């Protein structure tokens, strides 16, 4: 299922200018020295020449609040706000800025992103949400990052680019709008007709004819409307509904290593893809070798006959330019591609590279031990990089926090744990409550009931007293508000060893309610 | 009860036919009574081994440490493929398997764990590959066994929470072990002695099932035989002689 994000930046031109001004150090120094360090910034508009007049092009929030709209003449606008700050608009620079924003999105969210001039970008997040733990976290992450950079933004996600575009612009809410899969039609129905990106004047004329909402347009007979307005109207409607394809042509940075193959005949089988991937990686490896670089990220784009772009993205644990290795990583993901009517061109881009010195060819390679980076890449690209980790010790007095998970091959040496402290090999997380018969205050349990089963304790060792980390979160731990645990190792009558703790020190109520939990099992 | 020379010779002939005649590395336990029962004198390195605890968590915990002890004596990195994260890494370190050597792969499902294992087994030079799964089909076990033979990396399938009465379905694993916790020695003071396990060799290709009572891994991953059990035959002999 395709999922497209439309990021709408209602004040793109002015926000961009404000950001730029803020970044200039001399300007910020001057404003800091001035007596009123801009508590309420002056309303800002950009102006463009139009038939010998200068008209307002883009309006920031302060100016909008004063009633200034784009399309007004500057004279008119100055009537609303005498202290109006006017800067010449630069549509070309606005577009370049959008391109940079789209490139940033390709690095962080999805290989397929493109500017949507004049004031938005598209991101095709199909299959990219797993890395963030789902679509909602991805969108929230994007929204926070965009807001934090000082841009006003509205975000919508939908099945089609047209629907996401319309919703992002027409639903002014303070948070991202998510149109669930299959709900594009319902969402579009209630929007006004001009949400459909129609040609100039078309929406006005439709409204004169009585078409207010898209649902009326969907219900109306097509032929008379098509005769009057041309094919564009229904093309836009069908694109928004997903009946016609609306490809997003992804943007690449100009200076990154890139290899491309246009194919004489459209291909659609995994074997054919694998063959082209082999060619592309060989080409790219030659480019990388010349530049003395190794790839850390690879994006492989598939250009379908119907203009639709799909992409697969792989990463490597160490910079690499071994064509066989890179091809193997890419081939693992071929099955995520829907070839449709066939793929007519493939492009391989390496957006992230690192210097890699030449290595001497080595006939004894097989003897030097396993090729760990290759294996780790293969596993990480199949299961996700976060699913691969090594464990190392972390100083903490709570056993569940004694482990730090680090990416494999990340560190030269990992720390071990204190051999004197007994630690179970299987943890029960979160700890489960058990019914215990024990003498207070310090005797180990004589019997406990766990998951409905009764265990008689034959032998026990303990207690090992652990104090909660009161210094975390100002004296109150978020997850364990009670602070003292007395751990006992117990051996049941049949020899099983378990780790049981009592919450509370037995004398002060504040340290815990004296209830018992099971936290793990020993060998 | 050593096998006769004739049997050894026959085995050699069969191995030649099977194409696995090259002398295989084995991992001995260092305990004569166990190693003597294993063909080749230890766990075969280029093979798939199956390992289980029981539905009781303490038995699975014992099997974990037993496995960590075996891997502590190999060389090279160890890939430990998990379904979910309930393994507590310090316990592996305590059994001698240093955290530097272990790379965890949290694969999420049985199928993914087996896929990850097979991918790992394509690389030679690893210390071992472990996969924790609930079920293991004959086909999957054959694939793993072939991959292990090819790369000469010992592979261990850890059957989590395997019921005691589970039918021993035919898998291609060379050995099948089952560990159960066993009451430890009473020290007479409120403390715990070295843990004891009932170590059952349920199935071994070219050998007989066995049961031992052993003492758990020390800091270098070695298991031991309890002192009084070692002594017992001597005592019996002494009694017989008396």
XYZ file of C-alpha atoms in Angstrom:
765
model
C 0.000 0.000 0.000
C 1.384 3.364 -0.998
C 1.541 6.027 1.695
C 2.457 9.592 0.857
C 3.254 12.479 3.173
C 2.530 15.983 2.025
C 4.379 18.607 4.009
C 2.777 21.990 3.477
C 4.695 25.095 4.512
C 2.143 27.896 4.434
C 4.688 30.647 5.095
C 7.615 29.103 3.277
C 9.067 32.268 1.683
C 8.861 34.412 4.778
C 9.900 31.624 7.160
C 12.877 30.952 4.966
C 13.897 34.631 5.039
C 13.457 34.865 8.806
C 15.566 31.730 9.280
C 18.268 33.133 7.041
C 18.315 36.463 8.868
C 18.555 34.668 12.190
C 21.501 32.634 10.981
C 23.504 35.709 9.980
C 25.661 36.451 13.002
C 26.093 40.202 12.449
C 22.364 40.629 12.150
C 21.637 38.732 15.337
C 24.344 40.680 17.165
C 22.742 43.923 16.090
C 19.309 42.834 17.196
C 20.695 41.745 20.548
C 22.244 45.188 20.985
C 19.058 47.026 20.061
C 16.872 48.139 22.971
C 13.852 46.019 22.023
C 15.162 42.562 21.093
C 12.173 41.719 18.925
C 9.510 40.533 21.358
C 6.937 41.145 18.633
C 8.702 41.018 15.272
C 7.508 43.388 12.596
C 5.117 41.856 10.076
C 7.030 40.585 7.100
C 5.926 40.112 3.524
C 7.709 39.356 0.285
C 6.881 41.359 -2.794
C 7.011 40.479 -6.496
C 6.631 42.775 -9.465
C 3.366 42.338 -11.356
C 2.480 44.526 -14.355
C 4.515 47.433 -13.109
C 3.149 47.261 -9.548
C 4.570 45.432 -6.607
C 2.183 42.998 -5.043
C 2.399 40.951 -1.892
C 3.524 37.390 -2.636
C 4.016 35.681 0.693
C 2.774 36.729 4.118
C 4.032 35.733 7.541
C 1.781 34.991 10.500
C 2.028 38.489 12.012
C 1.083 40.141 8.742
C -1.710 37.679 8.187
C -3.148 38.524 11.571
C -3.288 42.171 10.507
C -5.374 41.254 7.489
C -2.711 41.324 4.802
C -3.236 38.733 2.085
C -1.122 37.697 -0.844
C -2.191 39.388 -4.081
C -2.667 42.828 -2.446
C -0.628 45.705 -3.747
C 2.108 46.858 -1.424
C 0.483 50.254 -0.976
C -2.663 48.591 0.224
C -0.712 46.362 2.584
C 1.180 49.298 4.065
C -2.202 50.738 4.952
C -2.744 47.813 7.323
C 0.718 47.931 8.847
C 2.890 51.024 8.526
C 5.933 49.180 9.967
C 5.629 46.440 7.383
C 8.946 44.837 6.490
C 9.082 44.168 2.757
C 11.665 41.932 1.131
C 11.860 41.151 -2.543
C 10.592 37.658 -3.237
C 12.876 35.197 -4.933
C 10.870 32.250 -6.315
C 14.013 30.580 -7.633
C 15.669 30.649 -4.221
C 12.423 29.406 -2.656
C 12.500 26.452 -5.003
C 16.158 25.709 -4.245
C 15.299 25.807 -0.561
C 12.492 23.317 -1.104
C 14.926 21.067 -2.928
C 17.308 21.197 0.017
C 14.444 20.379 2.348
C 13.451 17.417 0.171
C 17.046 16.183 0.185
C 17.077 16.403 3.941
C 13.909 14.298 3.966
C 15.540 11.698 1.707
C 18.343 11.346 4.210
C 16.058 10.876 7.184
C 12.750 9.434 6.141
C 12.482 7.868 2.717
C 14.581 7.673 -0.415
C 11.641 8.967 -2.437
C 11.018 12.642 -1.702
C 10.523 15.570 -4.009
C 9.797 19.294 -3.867
C 6.186 20.240 -4.489
C 6.525 23.887 -5.484
C 5.691 26.529 -4.488
C 5.299 25.642 -0.817
C 5.534 21.967 0.017
C 7.351 18.682 -0.367
C 6.195 15.109 -0.939
C 7.646 12.127 0.830
C 6.669 8.630 -0.237
C 7.000 6.734 3.040
C 5.783 3.383 1.705
C 7.645 0.732 3.679
C 9.793 3.260 5.533
C 7.850 3.492 8.769
C 9.317 0.410 10.458
C 12.524 2.175 11.333
C 10.545 4.646 13.425
C 8.232 2.030 14.905
C 5.234 2.922 12.762
C 3.720 5.636 10.683
C 2.558 7.823 13.571
C 6.006 8.070 15.224
C 7.557 8.852 11.838
C 5.114 11.686 11.183
C 5.516 13.057 14.696
C 9.284 12.978 14.315
C 9.072 14.825 11.003
C 6.608 17.355 12.389
C 8.737 18.092 15.446
C 11.891 18.493 13.400
C 10.233 20.852 10.935
C 8.654 22.968 13.662
C 11.900 23.070 15.604
C 13.662 24.523 12.594
C 11.317 27.513 12.711
C 8.947 26.656 9.880
C 5.185 26.728 10.027
C 3.980 23.411 8.736
C 0.937 21.294 8.144
C 1.339 17.634 7.443
C -1.000 15.035 6.039
C -0.512 11.376 5.187
C -2.762 9.533 2.771
C -2.771 6.768 0.188
C -2.340 9.158 -2.731
C -0.244 12.227 -3.309
C -3.299 14.240 -4.381
C -5.260 13.400 -1.263
C -2.347 14.165 1.078
C -1.748 17.445 -0.731
C -5.388 18.484 -0.420
C -5.754 17.502 3.219
C -2.501 19.178 4.276
C -3.704 22.461 2.813
C -7.368 22.317 3.720
C -7.294 20.947 7.255
C -5.613 23.594 9.402
C -4.973 21.590 12.543
C -2.124 21.955 14.977
C -0.965 18.408 14.450
C -0.387 15.971 11.594
C -3.482 14.622 9.902
C -3.438 10.944 9.074
C -5.922 9.619 6.547
C -6.116 5.901 7.189
C -5.496 3.472 4.331
C -8.549 3.170 2.101
C -10.149 6.328 3.479
C -8.957 8.726 0.755
C -12.384 8.900 -0.832
C -14.154 9.727 2.419
C -11.601 12.395 3.252
C -11.740 14.029 -0.155
C -15.530 14.096 -0.293
C -15.897 16.888 2.250
C -13.137 19.107 0.878
C -13.870 22.125 -1.321
C -13.267 21.718 -5.054
C -10.245 24.023 -5.190
C -8.339 21.497 -3.075
C -7.811 19.464 -6.238
C -4.997 21.604 -7.739
C -7.040 22.750 -10.705
C -5.982 25.274 -13.312
C -6.511 28.999 -12.734
C -10.169 29.971 -12.727
C -11.490 26.422 -12.914
C -12.381 26.213 -9.239
C -14.147 29.587 -9.346
C -16.172 28.577 -12.322
C -17.079 25.252 -10.743
C -18.265 27.083 -7.676
C -20.401 29.376 -9.843
C -21.960 26.259 -11.290
C -22.861 25.084 -7.808
C -20.037 22.634 -7.168
C -18.841 23.377 -3.642
C -17.423 20.090 -2.471
C -15.528 17.297 -4.116
C -18.341 14.825 -3.347
C -20.633 16.763 -5.700
C -17.981 16.463 -8.375
C -17.675 12.727 -7.784
C -21.418 12.281 -8.122
C -21.834 14.441 -11.240
C -21.856 13.043 -14.771
C -18.381 13.262 -16.237
C -18.977 13.927 -19.910
C -20.502 17.435 -19.671
C -17.838 18.586 -17.214
C -15.051 17.102 -19.302
C -16.418 18.899 -22.349
C -16.310 22.198 -20.545
C -13.120 21.942 -18.519
C -11.016 19.435 -20.430
C -9.484 16.271 -19.101
C -7.446 17.977 -16.400
C -10.329 18.128 -13.920
C -11.051 14.416 -13.819
C -7.402 13.538 -14.082
C -6.765 15.386 -10.838
C -9.799 13.794 -9.218
C -8.781 10.294 -10.302
C -5.222 10.866 -9.183
C -6.403 11.965 -5.754
C -8.654 8.921 -5.517
C -5.882 6.603 -6.633
C -7.470 5.539 -9.923
C -4.702 7.144 -11.968
C -1.038 7.017 -10.999
C 0.612 10.178 -9.783
C 4.321 9.463 -9.599
C 6.668 11.365 -7.347
C 9.971 11.841 -9.107
C 12.557 11.637 -6.352
C 15.283 14.193 -6.017
C 18.985 13.293 -5.641
C 21.819 15.462 -4.506
C 23.865 16.550 -7.521
C 27.286 15.544 -6.263
C 26.826 12.015 -4.938
C 28.096 8.924 -6.747
C 25.393 7.631 -9.016
C 24.990 4.909 -11.629
C 22.068 4.526 -13.977
C 20.915 1.939 -16.464
C 18.078 2.506 -18.892
C 16.695 -0.739 -20.142
C 15.699 -1.502 -23.712
C 12.816 -3.657 -22.596
C 10.880 -3.288 -19.355
C 11.879 -5.977 -16.878
C 9.919 -7.422 -13.998
C 11.536 -10.595 -12.695
C 13.789 -10.921 -9.690
C 16.537 -12.523 -11.822
C 16.516 -9.612 -14.253
C 16.670 -7.122 -11.388
C 19.555 -9.029 -9.841
C 21.412 -8.878 -13.137
C 20.988 -5.105 -13.459
C 21.925 -4.658 -9.803
C 25.159 -6.494 -10.550
C 25.915 -4.054 -13.384
C 25.006 -1.005 -11.324
C 27.101 -1.976 -8.323
C 30.068 -2.608 -10.594
C 29.658 0.864 -12.119
C 29.232 2.488 -8.736
C 32.178 0.621 -7.236
C 34.381 1.992 -10.031
C 33.183 5.534 -9.260
C 33.776 5.049 -5.552
C 37.232 3.626 -6.140
C 38.201 6.655 -8.213
C 36.964 8.974 -5.475
C 38.570 6.943 -2.684
C 35.211 6.461 -0.984
C 33.159 3.618 0.417
C 29.355 3.546 0.547
C 27.541 3.627 3.869
C 24.083 4.035 2.374
C 22.729 2.947 -0.962
C 19.426 3.868 -2.538
C 18.316 1.914 -5.565
C 15.495 3.494 -7.539
C 13.225 1.591 -9.885
C 11.495 3.661 -12.534
C 8.377 1.923 -13.705
C 6.821 2.149 -17.125
C 3.885 4.092 -15.677
C 6.281 6.687 -14.246
C 6.005 5.422 -10.687
C 9.256 5.389 -8.679
C 10.053 2.862 -6.021
C 13.177 2.562 -3.990
C 15.060 0.214 -1.729
C 17.565 1.438 0.790
C 20.368 -0.501 2.406
C 23.080 0.490 4.804
C 26.486 -0.955 5.592
C 28.194 -1.270 8.944
C 31.530 -0.196 7.482
C 32.208 1.768 4.284
C 32.311 -0.653 1.388
C 32.823 -0.653 -2.357
C 32.828 -4.376 -2.919
C 30.360 -4.847 -5.805
C 29.503 -8.406 -4.793
C 28.745 -7.409 -1.221
C 26.656 -4.380 -2.201
C 24.789 -6.370 -4.830
C 23.989 -9.061 -2.296
C 22.550 -6.529 0.132
C 20.378 -4.982 -2.548
C 19.216 -8.313 -3.939
C 17.851 -9.283 -0.534
C 15.267 -6.537 -0.843
C 14.115 -7.105 -4.397
C 10.914 -8.726 -3.186
C 9.686 -5.407 -1.756
C 9.430 -3.980 -5.268
C 6.153 -4.170 -7.163
C 7.214 -4.289 -10.798
C 3.722 -3.616 -12.176
C 3.947 -3.433 -15.968
C 7.727 -3.481 -15.812
C 10.692 -1.345 -14.842
C 12.382 0.667 -17.554
C 15.289 2.274 -15.719
C 17.203 1.738 -12.505
C 19.385 4.240 -10.677
C 21.793 3.451 -7.883
C 22.813 6.337 -5.646
C 25.082 6.403 -2.652
C 23.907 9.398 -0.611
C 26.246 8.718 2.283
C 29.867 7.828 1.710
C 32.985 7.746 3.835
C 36.633 7.785 2.856
C 37.969 4.296 2.258
C 41.598 3.738 1.485
C 42.569 1.200 -1.103
C 43.330 -2.234 0.244
C 45.782 -4.666 -1.169
C 44.246 -7.621 -2.893
C 44.702 -10.551 -0.627
C 44.699 -14.138 -1.736
C 44.597 -15.312 1.835
C 41.341 -13.485 2.576
C 39.571 -16.692 3.474
C 42.064 -17.356 6.228
C 41.643 -14.094 8.071
C 38.453 -15.181 9.732
C 34.844 -14.373 9.070
C 33.796 -11.339 7.078
C 31.808 -9.910 9.960
C 30.787 -6.566 8.414
C 29.254 -8.399 5.462
C 27.311 -10.740 7.720
C 26.129 -7.936 9.974
C 24.979 -5.881 6.987
C 23.080 -8.823 5.594
C 21.314 -9.405 8.916
C 20.717 -5.710 9.637
C 19.183 -5.110 6.256
C 16.869 -8.041 6.673
C 15.787 -7.592 10.278
C 16.553 -3.929 10.939
C 19.716 -2.432 12.360
C 18.185 -2.078 15.815
C 17.614 -5.811 16.083
C 21.351 -6.417 16.073
C 23.291 -5.485 19.135
C 25.966 -6.368 21.614
C 25.585 -6.040 25.354
C 27.960 -4.267 27.637
C 27.979 -3.382 31.309
C 26.559 -0.110 32.491
C 26.933 1.111 36.042
C 23.507 0.980 37.587
C 22.137 -0.384 40.802
C 18.984 -1.748 39.195
C 19.720 -5.076 37.524
C 17.457 -4.434 34.546
C 19.520 -1.337 33.766
C 22.917 -2.994 34.085
C 22.939 -3.702 30.373
C 23.727 -1.259 27.647
C 22.914 -2.362 24.119
C 25.389 -1.084 21.547
C 25.563 -1.562 17.777
C 27.780 -4.485 16.761
C 31.398 -3.735 15.820
C 30.912 -0.273 17.263
C 33.426 -0.541 20.065
C 36.820 -2.089 20.423
C 36.203 -3.692 23.804
C 33.087 -4.232 25.827
C 32.964 -4.347 29.565
C 31.975 -7.415 31.491
C 29.970 -7.599 34.674
C 30.959 -8.046 38.278
C 31.555 -11.767 38.636
C 30.797 -11.702 42.339
C 27.140 -10.823 41.910
C 24.779 -13.626 40.982
C 22.695 -12.744 37.946
C 19.965 -14.863 36.352
C 20.226 -16.009 32.772
C 16.564 -15.473 32.016
C 14.808 -12.339 33.156
C 11.112 -11.920 33.723
C 10.316 -8.429 32.554
C 8.407 -6.765 34.021
C 8.780 -8.672 37.303
C 5.701 -10.700 38.175
C 4.000 -10.639 41.515
C 4.209 -13.833 43.545
C 2.461 -14.983 46.695
C 5.091 -15.713 49.290
C 5.166 -17.246 52.731
C 8.153 -15.851 54.606
C 9.071 -14.717 58.062
C 9.754 -11.019 58.485
C 11.938 -9.132 58.319
C 14.926 -10.899 56.794
C 14.070 -14.508 56.236
C 13.996 -15.899 52.751
C 10.711 -17.174 51.394
C 9.673 -20.628 52.530
C 7.185 -21.093 49.728
C 5.923 -19.117 46.771
C 3.127 -19.325 44.246
C 3.922 -18.196 40.706
C 1.564 -18.445 37.750
C -0.754 -20.630 39.769
C 1.949 -23.133 40.662
C 3.227 -23.722 44.168
C 6.980 -23.952 44.743
C 8.474 -25.088 48.031
C 11.805 -23.454 48.733
C 14.476 -25.923 49.796
C 17.431 -23.582 50.081
C 17.972 -19.879 49.702
C 20.668 -17.264 49.663
C 20.305 -13.590 50.312
C 19.260 -10.917 50.696
C 21.152 -8.719 48.274
C 19.813 -5.262 48.925
C 19.511 -2.909 45.985
C 18.544 0.694 46.367
C 16.539 2.435 43.680
C 18.231 5.153 41.732
C 16.635 8.046 43.507
C 18.870 10.482 41.654
C 17.084 9.635 38.460
C 14.079 11.882 37.906
C 14.379 13.870 41.142
C 13.864 11.343 43.834
C 10.972 9.522 42.226
C 11.791 6.920 39.656
C 9.269 6.910 36.922
C 8.919 3.176 36.573
C 9.812 2.029 40.057
C 8.657 4.622 42.528
C 9.593 2.440 45.487
C 13.196 2.319 46.239
C 14.468 -0.721 48.129
C 14.563 -4.264 46.841
C 15.830 -7.273 48.792
C 16.803 -10.015 46.373
C 16.894 -13.698 47.330
C 18.155 -16.577 45.273
C 15.929 -19.496 46.068
C 16.194 -23.121 45.099
C 12.959 -25.030 44.900
C 12.546 -28.615 45.999
C 13.194 -29.911 42.462
C 16.327 -27.820 42.026
C 15.066 -24.839 39.982
C 16.665 -21.583 41.007
C 14.743 -18.347 40.890
C 15.400 -14.732 41.742
C 12.784 -13.284 44.019
C 12.711 -9.864 45.589
C 10.760 -8.062 48.228
C 9.898 -4.457 47.652
C 10.636 -2.551 50.814
C 13.238 -2.857 53.558
C 10.867 -4.259 56.140
C 11.068 -1.353 58.566
C 10.042 1.777 56.715
C 6.770 1.794 54.841
C 8.005 4.429 52.399
C 10.529 2.057 50.885
C 7.913 -0.337 49.605
C 4.761 -2.249 50.412
C 6.604 -5.479 51.308
C 5.168 -7.338 48.355
C 7.134 -10.024 46.525
C 8.095 -10.331 42.888
C 9.881 -12.890 40.763
C 12.477 -11.365 38.474
C 14.301 -14.216 36.781
C 15.613 -17.743 36.752
C 19.151 -18.967 37.363
C 20.954 -21.876 35.928
C 32.402 -49.780 27.337
C 34.623 -48.682 24.438
C 33.384 -49.398 20.951
C 35.235 -52.175 19.240
C 37.758 -51.557 16.481
C 35.464 -53.210 13.952
C 32.725 -50.685 14.597
C 35.192 -47.825 14.279
C 36.342 -49.179 10.979
C 32.768 -49.517 9.733
C 32.010 -45.948 10.773
C 35.038 -44.750 8.882
C 33.810 -46.529 5.767
C 30.356 -44.992 6.102
C 31.891 -41.577 6.616
C 33.898 -42.018 3.433
C 30.713 -42.835 1.564
C 28.921 -39.847 3.083
C 31.776 -37.606 1.989
C 32.523 -36.374 5.468
C 35.639 -38.406 6.030
C 37.886 -35.428 6.762
C 38.826 -35.378 10.426
C 36.337 -33.139 12.125
C 37.098 -30.831 14.971
C 35.229 -31.611 18.148
C 34.555 -29.663 21.317
C 35.298 -31.931 24.256
C 33.665 -31.292 27.605
C 36.818 -32.343 29.368
C 34.911 -34.974 31.317
C 35.877 -38.503 30.335
C 32.484 -39.995 31.203
C 30.691 -37.601 28.834
C 33.252 -37.337 26.044
C 33.545 -41.130 25.786
C 29.856 -41.361 24.965
C 30.091 -38.888 22.078
C 31.351 -40.058 18.694
C 34.692 -38.364 18.098
C 35.131 -37.567 21.779
C 33.117 -34.361 21.981
C 30.511 -32.181 20.319
C 31.130 -32.128 16.616
C 31.990 -28.610 15.435
C 30.503 -28.877 11.981
C 27.068 -29.979 13.041
C 23.702 -28.953 14.296
C 22.896 -29.661 17.937
C 19.550 -29.429 19.601
C 19.103 -28.326 23.155
C 16.091 -27.948 25.401
C 15.094 -27.145 28.933
C 11.482 -27.636 29.819
C 8.403 -25.571 30.364
C 9.867 -24.508 33.714
C 11.857 -21.317 33.295
C 14.642 -22.529 35.575
C 15.335 -25.431 33.200
C 15.589 -23.094 30.227
C 17.887 -20.921 32.314
C 20.101 -23.935 33.005
C 20.215 -24.807 29.311
C 21.213 -21.218 28.529
C 24.190 -21.333 30.849
C 25.161 -24.837 29.657
C 25.209 -23.507 26.108
C 27.148 -20.395 27.110
C 29.684 -22.709 28.736
C 30.131 -24.708 25.521
C 30.520 -21.546 23.453
C 32.960 -20.070 25.959
C 35.424 -22.729 24.849
C 35.159 -21.944 21.126
C 36.920 -19.165 19.293
C 35.458 -16.392 17.185
C 32.294 -14.366 17.399
C 29.040 -15.987 18.464
C 25.691 -15.041 16.952
C 22.772 -15.527 19.304
C 19.454 -15.266 17.476
C 16.505 -14.571 19.730
C 12.805 -14.302 19.350
C 12.394 -11.855 22.179
C 14.617 -10.262 24.748
C 14.529 -12.289 27.961
C 18.136 -13.418 27.891
C 20.156 -11.587 30.530
C 23.608 -10.940 29.112
C 25.586 -10.900 32.416
C 24.836 -14.606 32.901
C 26.690 -15.464 29.683
C 29.655 -13.432 30.872
C 29.593 -15.257 34.202
C 29.826 -18.567 32.320
C 32.945 -17.383 30.516
C 31.398 -16.130 27.275
C 32.708 -12.588 27.084
C 30.333 -9.866 25.871
C 32.852 -8.933 23.155
C 32.158 -12.185 21.395
C 28.370 -12.252 21.411
C 26.264 -10.481 18.828
C 22.534 -10.719 19.429
C 20.056 -10.844 16.601
C 16.531 -10.179 17.743
C 14.640 -11.708 14.872
C 11.118 -11.771 16.265
C 9.736 -15.087 15.031
C 10.764 -18.726 14.624
C 11.019 -18.384 10.871
C 13.174 -15.284 11.156
C 15.418 -16.900 13.753
C 16.018 -19.879 11.469
C 16.638 -17.580 8.491
C 19.129 -15.567 10.508
C 20.881 -18.761 11.649
C 21.215 -19.984 8.105
C 22.623 -16.639 7.007
C 25.186 -16.777 9.838
C 26.127 -20.364 9.024
C 27.174 -19.322 5.533
C 30.192 -17.640 7.105
C 33.010 -19.775 8.335
C 35.175 -18.805 11.252
C 32.389 -18.068 13.711
C 32.552 -19.473 17.225
C 28.996 -20.691 17.067
C 25.469 -19.816 16.072
C 22.552 -20.139 18.452
C 18.884 -19.871 17.591
C 16.092 -19.854 20.132
C 12.930 -21.228 18.639
C 9.755 -22.923 19.700
C 9.396 -25.359 16.815
C 11.910 -26.886 14.445
C 10.806 -28.694 11.326
C 12.753 -31.520 9.730
C 13.377 -29.463 6.606
C 14.697 -26.492 8.548
C 16.978 -28.731 10.601
C 18.365 -30.355 7.452
C 19.151 -26.981 5.939
C 20.923 -25.882 9.103
C 22.824 -29.133 9.366
C 24.050 -28.825 5.768
C 25.025 -25.195 6.307
C 26.895 -26.078 9.504
C 28.747 -28.915 7.760
C 29.813 -26.606 4.978
C 31.080 -23.755 7.152
C 32.347 -25.926 10.038
C 30.541 -23.727 12.544
C 28.727 -25.407 15.422
C 25.025 -24.579 15.337
C 22.716 -24.874 18.317
C 18.967 -24.788 18.159
C 17.607 -23.960 21.585
C 14.030 -25.196 21.820
C 12.407 -22.808 24.258
C 9.855 -24.127 26.758
C 9.781 -27.591 25.216
C 7.376 -29.815 27.151
C 8.929 -32.924 28.690
C 6.520 -35.212 26.880
C 7.064 -33.604 23.475
C 7.512 -36.306 20.866
C 11.137 -36.459 19.727
C 10.338 -35.733 16.110
C 12.941 -36.533 13.538
C 15.324 -33.665 13.055
C 18.681 -33.682 11.365
C 20.443 -32.541 14.518
C 23.408 -34.702 15.478
C 22.739 -34.531 19.191
C 19.805 -33.584 21.327
C 20.341 -32.485 24.912
C 17.868 -31.803 27.628
C 18.705 -29.974 30.816
C 16.745 -29.975 34.009
C 17.588 -28.359 37.270
C 18.563 -30.841 39.973
C 18.647 -30.256 43.739
C 22.068 -29.061 44.757
C 24.149 -30.221 47.647
C 22.947 -29.102 51.078
C 25.746 -27.068 52.604
C 24.198 -26.936 56.059
C 24.418 -23.142 56.090
C 21.866 -20.699 54.652
C 23.546 -20.443 51.277
C 23.491 -22.109 47.890
C 26.024 -24.584 46.557
C 27.081 -24.848 42.914
C 23.964 -25.599 40.882
C 23.376 -29.105 39.622
C 21.745 -30.178 36.429
C 20.329 -33.425 35.170
C 22.005 -33.483 31.770
C 20.313 -35.881 29.400
C 21.728 -36.786 26.034
C 18.418 -37.808 24.487
C 19.659 -38.554 21.024
C 23.058 -38.850 19.430
C 23.919 -40.029 15.961
C 26.105 -43.073 16.379
C 25.724 -43.372 20.150
C 23.436 -44.222 23.023
C 21.231 -41.893 25.106
C 22.693 -41.080 28.500
C 21.896 -39.211 31.685
C 24.394 -37.492 33.946
C 24.090 -35.375 37.030
C 26.591 -32.537 36.621
C 27.551 -29.399 38.443
C 26.932 -26.119 36.608
C 29.429 -24.048 34.669
C 32.336 -22.369 36.388
C 33.796 -19.048 35.271
C 35.398 -20.666 32.226
C 32.273 -22.521 31.181
C 33.367 -25.954 32.387
C 30.907 -28.324 33.931
C 32.022 -30.870 36.509
C 30.874 -34.103 38.003
C 29.712 -33.872 41.614
C 32.380 -35.172 43.946
C 30.273 -37.770 45.749
C 29.020 -39.187 42.456
C 32.550 -39.551 41.170
C 33.486 -41.292 44.359
C 30.509 -43.551 44.462
C 31.737 -46.422 42.238
C 35.003 -46.543 44.190
C 33.028 -46.685 47.387
C 30.919 -49.491 45.977
C 34.034 -51.317 44.897
C 35.508 -50.783 48.323
C 32.343 -52.143 49.875
C 32.402 -55.102 47.491
C 36.011 -55.756 48.331
C 35.318 -55.564 52.053
